[in-house]
CSV table of C-alpha atoms in Angstrom, one decimal:
chain,number,residue,atom,x,y,z
A,16,MET,CA,12.1,29.1,-37.2
A,17,GLU,CA,12.2,26.8,-34.6
A,18,HIS,CA,10.9,23.8,-35.4
A,19,MET,CA,7.4,21.9,-34.3
A,20,PRO,CA,8.0,19.1,-33.0
A,21,GLU,CA,5.6,16.2,-34.3
A,22,GLY,CA,2.2,16.6,-32.7
A,23,LEU,CA,3.0,20.3,-31.4
A,24,ASP,CA,1.2,21.6,-34.7
A,25,GLY,CA,-0.6,24.6,-34.2
A,26,LEU,CA,1.2,25.4,-30.6
A,27,ASP,CA,2.3,28.3,-30.5
A,28,ASP,CA,-0.9,30.1,-32.8
A,29,ILE,CA,-2.3,29.7,-28.6
A,30,ASP,CA,-2.2,32.5,-25.8
A,31,TRP,CA,-0.6,31.0,-22.9
A,32,ALA,CA,0.6,34.1,-21.6
A,33,ALA,CA,-2.9,34.8,-21.8
A,34,LEU,CA,-4.1,31.8,-20.0
A,35,PRO,CA,-4.0,30.7,-16.2
A,36,HIS,CA,-3.2,28.0,-14.4
A,37,ALA,CA,-2.6,27.2,-10.9
A,38,TYR,CA,1.0,29.0,-10.4
A,39,GLY,CA,-0.2,32.3,-12.9
A,40,PRO,CA,0.1,32.5,-17.1
A,41,ALA,CA,0.5,30.1,-18.5
A,42,GLU,CA,3.7,30.8,-20.7
A,43,ASP,CA,5.9,27.3,-19.3
A,44,VAL,CA,3.3,25.4,-20.7
A,45,PRO,CA,4.7,25.1,-24.5
A,46,ALA,CA,8.2,24.9,-23.4
A,47,ALA,CA,6.6,21.8,-21.1
A,48,LEU,CA,5.1,19.4,-23.9
A,49,ARG,CA,8.0,20.4,-26.6
A,50,ASP,CA,9.8,19.0,-23.5
A,51,LEU,CA,7.9,15.9,-23.6
A,52,ALA,CA,8.0,15.2,-27.2
A,53,SER,CA,12.1,15.9,-27.5
A,54,GLY,CA,12.4,12.2,-26.3
A,55,GLU,CA,14.7,12.8,-24.0
A,56,ALA,CA,13.6,10.7,-20.7
A,57,GLU,CA,15.3,13.1,-18.1
A,58,ALA,CA,13.5,16.3,-20.2
A,59,GLY,CA,9.9,14.3,-20.4
A,60,LYS,CA,10.2,13.7,-16.9
A,61,SER,CA,10.7,17.2,-16.1
A,62,ALA,CA,8.4,18.4,-18.0
A,63,LEU,CA,5.1,16.0,-16.5
A,64,HIS,CA,5.8,16.6,-13.7
A,65,ALA,CA,5.4,20.3,-13.9
A,66,LEU,CA,2.2,19.6,-16.2
A,67,HIS,CA,1.6,17.5,-13.3
A,68,GLY,CA,1.1,20.7,-10.9
A,69,ASN,CA,0.6,23.6,-12.9
A,70,ILE,CA,-2.7,22.4,-15.5
A,71,TRP,CA,-3.9,20.2,-12.4
A,72,HIS,CA,-2.7,21.1,-9.7
A,73,GLN,CA,-3.6,18.6,-5.9
A,74,GLY,CA,-7.0,18.6,-8.7
A,75,THR,CA,-8.0,21.1,-9.6
A,76,VAL,CA,-7.9,22.2,-13.6
A,77,TYR,CA,-7.8,25.3,-15.1
A,78,ALA,CA,-8.1,28.0,-18.0
A,79,ALA,CA,-5.2,26.8,-19.0
A,80,SER,CA,-6.1,22.8,-18.6
A,81,ALA,CA,-9.1,22.2,-22.1
A,82,PRO,CA,-5.9,24.1,-24.3
A,83,ALA,CA,-3.9,21.6,-24.2
A,84,VAL,CA,-5.3,18.9,-23.8
A,85,PRO,CA,-5.3,18.3,-28.1
A,86,PHE,CA,-1.4,18.4,-27.4
A,87,LEU,CA,-0.8,15.9,-25.3
A,88,ALA,CA,-2.8,13.8,-26.6
A,89,ARG,CA,-1.1,13.3,-29.8
A,90,LEU,CA,1.6,12.8,-27.6
A,91,ALA,CA,0.6,10.2,-26.5
A,92,GLU,CA,-0.7,8.3,-29.7
A,93,ARG,CA,2.0,9.3,-31.4
A,94,GLY,CA,6.0,7.9,-29.7
A,95,SER,CA,6.3,10.1,-27.1
A,96,ARG,CA,8.5,7.3,-24.5
A,97,HIS,CA,5.1,8.7,-20.9
A,98,ARG,CA,2.9,7.9,-22.9
A,99,PRO,CA,1.3,5.7,-19.8
A,100,ASP,CA,1.9,8.6,-17.4
A,101,ILE,CA,0.7,11.2,-20.7
A,102,LEU,CA,-2.6,9.5,-20.6
A,103,LEU,CA,-2.4,9.3,-16.5
A,104,LEU,CA,-2.6,12.7,-16.9
A,105,LEU,CA,-5.3,12.9,-18.7
A,106,LEU,CA,-7.6,11.4,-16.7
A,107,ASN,CA,-6.4,13.0,-13.6
A,108,LEU,CA,-7.8,16.8,-15.8
A,109,ALA,CA,-11.4,14.6,-17.0
A,110,GLU,CA,-11.5,14.0,-13.0
A,111,GLY,CA,-10.1,17.3,-11.6
A,112,HIS,CA,-12.3,20.4,-9.6
A,113,GLY,CA,-12.1,23.9,-9.4
A,114,GLU,CA,-14.5,26.6,-11.0
A,115,ARG,CA,-17.6,25.4,-12.9
A,116,GLU,CA,-16.7,26.5,-16.9
A,117,HIS,CA,-12.5,24.7,-16.5
A,118,VAL,CA,-14.1,21.3,-15.4
A,119,ALA,CA,-16.1,21.4,-18.0
A,120,ALA,CA,-14.6,22.5,-20.7
A,121,ALA,CA,-11.7,20.0,-19.0
A,122,ARG,CA,-13.5,17.4,-19.5
A,123,ALA,CA,-15.3,18.2,-23.0
A,124,ALA,CA,-11.9,18.3,-24.1
A,125,VAL,CA,-10.4,14.7,-23.3
A,126,ALA,CA,-14.3,13.5,-24.4
A,127,ALA,CA,-13.0,15.2,-27.9
A,128,GLU,CA,-9.6,12.2,-27.9
A,129,ALA,CA,-11.8,9.4,-27.5
A,130,ASP,CA,-10.9,7.6,-30.9
A,131,VAL,CA,-7.2,7.9,-29.7
A,132,CYS,CA,-7.8,6.2,-26.9
A,133,LEU,CA,-10.4,3.9,-28.3
A,134,ARG,CA,-6.3,3.4,-31.2
A,135,LEU,CA,-4.4,2.6,-28.3
A,136,LEU,CA,-6.2,0.2,-26.8
A,137,LYS,CA,-4.5,-1.8,-29.5
A,138,ASP,CA,-0.5,0.0,-29.4
A,139,GLU,CA,2.0,-3.0,-29.1
A,140,ASP,CA,2.7,-1.9,-25.9
A,141,ALA,CA,0.8,-3.5,-22.2
A,142,PRO,CA,1.0,-0.4,-20.3
A,143,VAL,CA,0.5,2.1,-22.8
A,144,ARG,CA,-3.5,-0.4,-23.3
A,145,ARG,CA,-4.1,-0.7,-20.2
A,146,ALA,CA,-3.3,3.3,-19.2
A,147,ALA,CA,-6.1,3.9,-22.2
A,148,ALA,CA,-9.2,1.1,-20.8
A,149,HIS,CA,-8.8,3.5,-17.7
A,150,LEU,CA,-8.8,6.4,-19.3
A,151,LEU,CA,-12.2,4.9,-21.2
A,152,ALA,CA,-13.7,4.2,-17.8
A,153,SER,CA,-13.2,7.8,-17.0
A,154,LEU,CA,-15.4,8.4,-20.5
A,155,PRO,CA,-19.3,7.3,-19.4
A,156,GLU,CA,-20.2,9.7,-22.1
A,157,ARG,CA,-18.4,8.0,-24.7
A,158,ALA,CA,-19.8,4.1,-23.3
A,159,GLY,CA,-21.0,3.5,-26.7
A,160,ALA,CA,-18.0,3.3,-28.3
A,161,ALA,CA,-16.0,2.3,-26.1
A,162,VAL,CA,-17.6,-0.8,-24.9
A,163,PRO,CA,-16.6,-2.7,-28.0
A,164,ALA,CA,-13.8,-2.2,-28.0
A,165,LEU,CA,-12.9,-2.9,-24.7
A,166,LEU,CA,-15.3,-6.6,-25.3
A,167,ASP,CA,-12.6,-6.8,-27.8
A,168,ARG,CA,-9.6,-6.7,-24.9
A,169,LEU,CA,-11.5,-8.9,-22.9
A,170,ALA,CA,-11.8,-11.8,-24.9
A,171,GLY,CA,-8.5,-11.6,-26.8
A,172,ASP,CA,-5.9,-9.4,-25.2
A,173,PRO,CA,-2.9,-11.7,-25.0
A,174,GLU,CA,-1.4,-9.8,-21.7
A,175,PRO,CA,-3.8,-10.8,-18.6
A,176,TRP,CA,-3.0,-6.9,-16.3
A,177,VAL,CA,-5.4,-5.9,-19.8
A,178,ARG,CA,-7.5,-8.0,-19.5
A,179,ALA,CA,-8.0,-7.0,-16.3
A,180,ASP,CA,-8.3,-3.2,-17.1
A,181,ALA,CA,-10.9,-4.0,-19.8
A,182,LEU,CA,-13.1,-6.1,-16.7
A,183,LEU,CA,-12.8,-3.2,-14.7
A,184,ALA,CA,-13.0,-0.1,-17.0
A,185,LEU,CA,-16.9,-2.5,-18.4
A,186,CYS,CA,-17.9,-3.1,-14.5
A,187,ARG,CA,-17.5,1.5,-14.9
A,188,LEU,CA,-18.7,2.0,-17.4
A,189,THR,CA,-22.3,-0.5,-17.9
A,190,PRO,CA,-24.2,0.0,-14.3
A,191,PRO,CA,-25.3,-3.6,-12.9
A,192,ALA,CA,-28.6,-4.7,-13.5
A,193,GLY,CA,-32.0,-2.5,-12.7
A,194,ALA,CA,-29.7,1.0,-12.6
A,195,HIS,CA,-29.9,2.3,-15.5
A,196,PRO,CA,-32.8,5.0,-15.6
A,197,ASN,CA,-34.7,4.0,-18.6
A,198,GLY,CA,-36.2,0.8,-16.9
A,199,HIS,CA,-34.8,-1.5,-20.0
A,200,GLY,CA,-32.1,-3.2,-19.7
A,201,HIS,CA,-28.2,-1.8,-19.4
A,202,PRO,CA,-27.6,1.1,-22.1
A,203,ASN,CA,-25.4,1.0,-25.3
A,204,GLY,CA,-28.0,-3.7,-24.9
A,205,HIS,CA,-24.4,-4.1,-23.1
A,206,GLU,CA,-24.2,-7.2,-20.0
A,207,GLY,CA,-24.2,-4.9,-17.0
A,208,GLY,CA,-21.0,-4.1,-14.4
A,209,GLY,CA,-22.7,-6.3,-11.5
A,210,ASP,CA,-23.3,-9.6,-14.2
A,211,ARG,CA,-19.3,-9.7,-16.4
A,212,ALA,CA,-17.9,-9.5,-12.5
A,213,ARG,CA,-19.3,-12.4,-11.9
A,214,LEU,CA,-18.5,-14.8,-15.6
A,215,ALA,CA,-15.7,-13.5,-14.5
A,216,LEU,CA,-14.7,-14.8,-11.5
A,217,GLY,CA,-14.0,-18.7,-13.2
A,218,ASP,CA,-11.9,-16.9,-15.5
A,219,ARG,CA,-8.3,-18.8,-17.0
A,220,ASP,CA,-6.3,-15.8,-15.7
A,221,ALA,CA,-5.6,-14.8,-12.3
A,222,PRO,CA,-5.3,-10.3,-12.8
A,223,VAL,CA,-8.9,-11.0,-13.6
A,224,ARG,CA,-10.5,-12.7,-11.4
A,225,LEU,CA,-9.1,-10.5,-8.8
A,226,MET,CA,-10.4,-7.5,-10.9
A,227,ALA,CA,-13.8,-10.0,-10.9
A,228,ALA,CA,-13.9,-11.1,-7.3
A,229,CYS,CA,-13.0,-6.8,-6.2
A,230,ARG,CA,-15.9,-6.0,-8.4
A,231,VAL,CA,-18.3,-8.4,-7.5
A,232,LEU,CA,-17.4,-7.3,-3.6
A,233,THR,CA,-17.4,-3.7,-4.2
A,234,GLY,CA,-21.6,-4.1,-4.8
A,235,LEU,CA,-22.6,-6.8,-2.1
A,236,GLU,CA,-23.7,-6.1,2.3
A,237,PRO,CA,-21.0,-7.9,4.2
A,238,PRO,CA,-20.8,-10.7,4.8
A,239,TYR,CA,-19.8,-11.4,1.9
A,240,PRO,CA,-20.0,-14.7,-0.2
A,241,ALA,CA,-17.4,-17.3,1.0
A,242,ASP,CA,-16.3,-18.8,-2.3
A,243,VAL,CA,-16.9,-14.7,-3.9
A,244,VAL,CA,-13.5,-14.1,-0.6
A,245,ASP,CA,-11.5,-17.8,-1.6
A,246,VAL,CA,-11.8,-16.6,-5.3
A,247,LEU,CA,-10.1,-12.8,-4.4
A,248,GLY,CA,-7.8,-14.4,-2.1
A,249,THR,CA,-6.6,-17.5,-4.3
A,250,ALA,CA,-6.1,-14.8,-7.1
A,251,TRP,CA,-4.6,-12.0,-5.3
A,252,ALA,CA,-2.6,-14.8,-4.2
A,253,ALA,CA,-1.5,-15.8,-7.1
A,254,ALA,CA,-1.4,-12.1,-9.3
A,255,GLY,CA,-0.2,-9.9,-6.7
A,256,GLU,CA,3.7,-9.3,-7.3
A,257,GLU,CA,2.6,-9.8,-11.9
A,258,ALA,CA,1.2,-6.6,-11.4
A,259,ASP,CA,5.6,-4.7,-11.5
A,260,ALA,CA,6.5,-7.5,-14.1
A,261,PRO,CA,7.8,-6.5,-17.1
A,262,GLY,CA,4.7,-4.7,-19.1
A,263,GLY,CA,2.1,-5.3,-16.2
A,264,ALA,CA,3.9,-1.9,-14.6
A,265,MET,CA,1.9,0.8,-14.3
A,266,PRO,CA,3.4,4.7,-13.9
A,267,TRP,CA,1.2,5.1,-11.3
A,268,GLY,CA,2.2,2.9,-8.3
A,269,GLU,CA,0.6,-0.1,-8.9
A,270,ARG,CA,1.0,-2.1,-5.4
A,271,GLU,CA,-0.7,1.1,-4.2
A,272,TRP,CA,-3.4,1.2,-6.4
A,273,LEU,CA,-4.6,-2.8,-5.8
A,274,ASP,CA,-4.0,-2.5,-2.8
A,275,THR,CA,-6.4,0.4,-1.7
A,276,MET,CA,-9.3,-0.7,-4.0
A,277,ILE,CA,-9.1,-4.3,-2.7
A,278,GLY,CA,-9.2,-2.2,0.9
A,279,ASP,CA,-12.1,-0.6,-0.2
A,280,ALA,CA,-14.3,-3.9,-0.7
A,281,LEU,CA,-12.9,-5.4,1.9
A,282,ASP,CA,-13.0,-3.4,4.7
A,283,ARG,CA,-16.4,-3.2,6.2
A,284,ASP,CA,-16.1,-7.5,6.2
A,285,GLY,CA,-13.6,-8.1,9.2
A,286,ASP,CA,-14.2,-11.9,8.5
A,287,ALA,CA,-13.3,-11.3,4.6
A,288,ALA,CA,-9.7,-9.2,4.8
A,289,ARG,CA,-8.9,-12.4,7.5
A,290,ALA,CA,-9.7,-14.6,5.5
A,291,VAL,CA,-7.8,-13.1,2.4
A,292,ALA,CA,-4.3,-12.2,4.6
A,293,ARG,CA,-4.5,-16.1,4.9
A,294,HIS,CA,-4.1,-17.1,1.7
A,295,LEU,CA,-1.8,-14.0,0.8
A,296,THR,CA,0.7,-15.6,4.1
A,297,ALA,CA,0.1,-18.7,2.9
A,298,PRO,CA,4.1,-20.9,3.0
A,299,GLY,CA,6.4,-19.5,-0.4
A,300,SER,CA,4.0,-16.8,-0.4
A,301,PRO,CA,5.9,-13.1,-1.7
A,302,LEU,CA,3.1,-11.6,-0.7
A,303,ALA,CA,3.3,-12.3,3.4
A,304,PRO,CA,3.4,-8.7,4.8
A,305,ARG,CA,1.0,-7.6,2.8
A,306,GLY,CA,-1.3,-10.2,4.0
A,307,TYR,CA,0.2,-9.1,7.6
A,308,TRP,CA,-0.8,-5.5,7.4
A,309,LEU,CA,-3.6,-6.6,5.4
A,310,ALA,CA,-4.6,-8.6,8.6
A,311,ARG,CA,-3.4,-5.9,11.0
A,312,GLU,CA,-6.4,-3.6,9.8
A,313,ALA,CA,-9.1,-6.1,10.4
A,314,ALA,CA,-7.6,-7.3,13.5
A,315,GLY,CA,-10.7,-5.3,15.3
A,316,ASP,CA,-10.1,-6.9,19.5
A,317,ARG,CA,-8.0,-8.9,21.1
A,318,ARG,CA,-10.3,-12.2,19.8
A,319,HIS,CA,-8.9,-11.8,17.2
A,320,TRP,CA,-5.6,-11.5,17.6
A,321,PRO,CA,-4.0,-15.3,18.2
A,322,GLU,CA,-3.8,-15.9,14.1
A,323,LEU,CA,-2.8,-12.4,14.2
A,324,LEU,CA,0.3,-14.0,16.0
A,325,GLU,CA,-0.4,-16.7,13.4
A,326,LEU,CA,0.1,-14.8,11.1
A,327,ALA,CA,3.1,-13.0,12.7
A,328,HIS,CA,4.6,-16.4,12.1
A,329,ARG,CA,4.9,-17.1,8.9
A,330,VAL,CA,5.5,-13.2,7.7
A,331,LEU,CA,9.5,-14.7,10.3
A,332,ALA,CA,10.3,-17.0,7.6
A,333,THR,CA,9.3,-15.7,4.3
A,334,ALA,CA,9.7,-12.1,4.4
A,335,PRO,CA,13.4,-11.4,6.1
A,336,ARG,CA,12.7,-7.4,5.1
A,337,GLU,CA,9.2,-7.5,7.3
A,338,ARG,CA,11.2,-10.4,9.8
A,339,ALA,CA,11.7,-7.1,13.0
A,340,TYR,CA,8.5,-5.1,12.5
A,341,ALA,CA,7.3,-8.6,12.2
A,342,LEU,CA,8.8,-9.9,15.5
A,343,ARG,CA,8.6,-6.7,17.0
A,344,ASP,CA,4.2,-6.7,16.3
A,345,ILE,CA,4.4,-10.5,18.3
A,346,ALA,CA,6.2,-9.0,21.2
A,347,ASP,CA,4.1,-6.1,22.2
A,348,ARG,CA,0.5,-8.5,21.3
A,349,ILE,CA,1.5,-11.7,22.5
A,350,GLY,CA,1.1,-10.7,26.7
A,351,ASP,CA,-3.0,-9.7,25.8
A,352,VAL,CA,-3.4,-13.6,24.3
A,353,PRO,CA,-3.5,-17.2,26.3
A,354,ARG,CA,-1.0,-18.0,27.1
A,355,ALA,CA,-3.2,-21.7,25.1
A,356,GLU,CA,-3.5,-20.2,22.9
A,357,VAL,CA,-0.5,-18.8,20.9
A,358,PRO,CA,0.9,-20.7,18.3
A,359,ALA,CA,3.4,-23.7,19.2
A,360,PRO,CA,5.5,-23.3,16.3
A,361,LEU,CA,5.9,-19.2,17.3
A,362,LEU,CA,6.6,-20.4,20.3
A,363,ASP,CA,9.4,-22.8,19.7
A,364,GLU,CA,11.2,-19.6,17.1
A,365,LEU,CA,10.9,-17.3,19.8
A,366,TRP,CA,12.7,-19.9,22.6
A,367,ALA,CA,15.3,-20.4,19.9
A,368,LEU,CA,15.6,-16.9,18.8
A,369,ALA,CA,16.1,-15.9,21.8
A,370,ARG,CA,18.8,-19.1,22.8
A,371,ARG,CA,20.9,-18.6,20.1
A,372,ASP,CA,24.5,-16.8,20.9
A,373,ALA,CA,24.8,-15.7,17.2
A,374,GLY,CA,22.7,-13.4,15.3
A,375,GLU,CA,20.7,-10.4,15.2
A,376,ALA,CA,21.1,-8.9,18.5
A,377,GLU,CA,18.0,-7.0,18.1
A,378,GLU,CA,16.1,-10.0,17.0
A,379,ARG,CA,17.8,-12.5,20.5
A,380,TRP,CA,16.7,-9.2,22.9
A,381,THR,CA,12.5,-8.7,21.5
A,382,ALA,CA,11.8,-12.5,21.7
A,383,ILE,CA,13.2,-12.3,25.6
A,384,THR,CA,11.2,-8.8,24.8
A,385,ALA,CA,8.4,-11.8,24.2
A,386,LEU,CA,8.7,-13.7,26.5
A,387,ALA,CA,9.2,-12.1,28.8
A,388,ARG,CA,4.6,-10.5,28.6
A,389,LEU,CA,4.0,-14.4,27.9
A,390,GLY,CA,6.2,-14.5,31.7
A,391,GLU,CA,8.3,-17.2,31.1
A,392,HIS,CA,10.5,-16.6,34.2
A,393,ALA,CA,13.8,-18.0,31.4
A,394,CYS,CA,13.2,-14.5,29.9
A,395,VAL,CA,15.3,-13.1,33.0
A,396,GLU,CA,18.6,-15.3,32.9
A,397,LEU,CA,18.1,-16.1,29.0
A,398,ALA,CA,18.5,-11.3,29.4
A,399,ALA,CA,21.1,-11.7,31.6
A,400,ARG,CA,23.4,-14.0,28.7
A,401,ALA,CA,22.0,-11.4,25.8
A,402,LEU,CA,23.8,-8.1,28.1
A,403,GLU,CA,26.7,-10.7,28.4
A,404,HIS,CA,26.5,-11.1,24.7
A,405,ASP,CA,25.2,-8.7,22.4
A,406,GLY,CA,25.1,-5.5,24.9
A,407,PRO,CA,21.7,-4.0,26.2
A,408,ASP,CA,18.6,-3.3,24.7
A,409,PRO,CA,16.4,-0.8,27.8
A,410,ALA,CA,13.0,-1.3,26.6
A,411,GLY,CA,14.2,-5.3,26.7
A,412,LEU,CA,14.9,-4.9,30.1
A,413,TRP,CA,12.5,-3.1,31.5
A,414,ALA,CA,9.7,-5.6,29.5
A,415,VAL,CA,11.5,-8.3,31.9
A,416,CYS,CA,11.9,-6.2,35.1
A,417,ARG,CA,7.8,-5.3,34.7
A,418,ALA,CA,6.8,-8.6,34.4
A,419,MET,CA,9.6,-10.3,36.0
A,420,GLY,CA,9.1,-8.4,39.5
A,421,PRO,CA,11.1,-9.5,41.9
A,422,ASP,CA,13.0,-12.9,40.0
A,423,ALA,CA,14.6,-10.4,37.8
A,424,GLU,CA,16.5,-8.7,40.5
A,425,PRO,CA,19.7,-10.6,39.4
A,426,LEU,CA,19.0,-7.7,37.1
A,427,ARG,CA,20.0,-4.6,39.1
A,428,PRO,CA,24.0,-4.9,39.7
A,429,ALA,CA,24.0,-5.2,35.7
A,430,LEU,CA,20.3,-2.2,35.8
A,431,ASN,CA,22.5,0.5,38.3
A,432,ARG,CA,25.7,-0.2,36.3
A,433,LEU,CA,24.5,1.5,33.4
A,434,LEU,CA,22.0,4.1,34.4
A,435,ARG,CA,25.7,5.3,35.8
A,436,GLU,CA,27.7,4.4,32.8
A,437,LEU,CA,25.3,5.4,30.6
A,438,PRO,CA,26.9,9.1,28.6
A,439,ALA,CA,24.8,12.6,29.4
A,440,GLY,CA,21.5,13.5,26.7
A,441,ILE,CA,21.0,9.4,25.8
A,442,ARG,CA,17.9,10.0,27.7
A,443,HIS,CA,15.5,7.3,25.6
A,444,ASP,CA,17.1,4.6,26.8
A,445,ARG,CA,18.0,6.0,31.1
A,446,ILE,CA,14.0,6.9,31.0
A,447,HIS,CA,13.0,2.8,30.2
A,448,LEU,CA,16.3,1.7,32.7
A,449,THR,CA,14.7,3.8,35.2
A,450,ARG,CA,11.6,2.5,34.7
A,451,ALA,CA,13.3,-0.7,35.1
A,452,VAL,CA,15.0,0.3,38.1
A,453,ASN,CA,11.4,1.5,39.6
A,454,ALA,CA,9.9,-1.5,38.3
A,455,LEU,CA,12.6,-3.1,41.2
A,456,ASP,CA,12.6,-0.9,43.3
A,457,HIS,CA,8.1,-2.3,43.0
A,458,ALA,CA,8.7,-5.2,43.4
A,459,THR,CA,10.5,-5.8,46.5
A,460,GLY,CA,9.2,-2.3,48.7
A,461,SER,CA,12.8,-1.8,48.8
A,462,PRO,CA,14.6,1.3,46.8
A,463,GLN,CA,18.3,0.3,45.8
A,464,SER,CA,19.6,2.2,43.5
A,465,SER,CA,22.5,3.7,43.6
A,466,ASP,CA,22.0,5.8,40.9
A,467,PRO,CA,21.0,9.7,41.7
A,468,GLU,CA,19.2,10.2,38.8
A,469,ARG,CA,16.8,6.6,39.0
A,470,ARG,CA,13.6,8.9,39.6
A,471,GLU,CA,11.8,10.0,37.0
A,472,ARG,CA,10.8,13.1,36.3
A,473,ARG,CA,6.9,13.9,36.4
């Protein structure tokens, strides 16, 4: 008789073939659970992927979902190497949708395992404690037992991100003041989530302050209080990278989850979002790219573009992997910003990039493009030098010719030569070069190109 892995007793007593999941009879569920219990990393990973696709398929639960829950809970408690991921699957099953009876059965099955989560709040592994807190937050029917245990984690857990998740769970399980339907305060005699979040704005740990500020802002209407926005910005700057540290990283992509939660808190107040972005893009901050993306989303009309250019300049100095994107964004926007409002340090760097003979050709051409859009006439000479040192950048040449008009006439011989020598089939480059020649023709009023294909097809 085949040995039954620990935690799977009774697995074969269920007629899985009679229970449907997303792809038909659930005959493959026992094998997936055995693989998950095996301790083998790849087998367990494949099993989790399969279970996320069949008993919880894109959010839908099925008849086979609830019967799998007790086995998943036991594996989460009894040492599977994938315990945080299993708890995430249980959370998804608790919040699944689909036919009413299947949804109710899955949720009831997960709620019945709440005691497992309460024990796992004291587990030695921080990611397990964090996942247990997230799961308990989805079970308000078990708030009576969960809230004291979460308060204990908030008060004394040594891992700041566990404390932050405990606060988040408490805020979800205890409604704000006045929200309890009986009108006599909060259920279970505990403070409301909003009250607790406000108290935590001054917490010793940055992740807790970050979570507290998010929760406070989601309960307010804009404009948001400047002091809370400041806590959010400073705490995120201090805590953002810690999410990926050992003991803090979560299986569901910490950065995406954190950024989404914060984005939801800020999406109604552009001024608050820009204030937070300034914190994240402070000199030396490793979060500068994330701050810049936040600022881009909140840029709104062109009144805020000068500030956006300043933040992009900070990214150039602190985030090498994001330099090319930030520089292109600068070139795209700078022509719509009044010359006097372009930050002087950014302008200095553009000139330095455009003039240097060594370094990245793409950066040099992008800087030349930005200067052309500002109307700097020296960009024509700089473009000629870049052609000699780096070869052509068709889009950059078009930008220079369009911005400089007749002053870019010295570039015409090179443009005609490039068009003649351009290999067939490189349509994108030909379009840009043809547009550059057309810009010169329009500016001078006399077509002079020697290339027979210079006119764009309409």
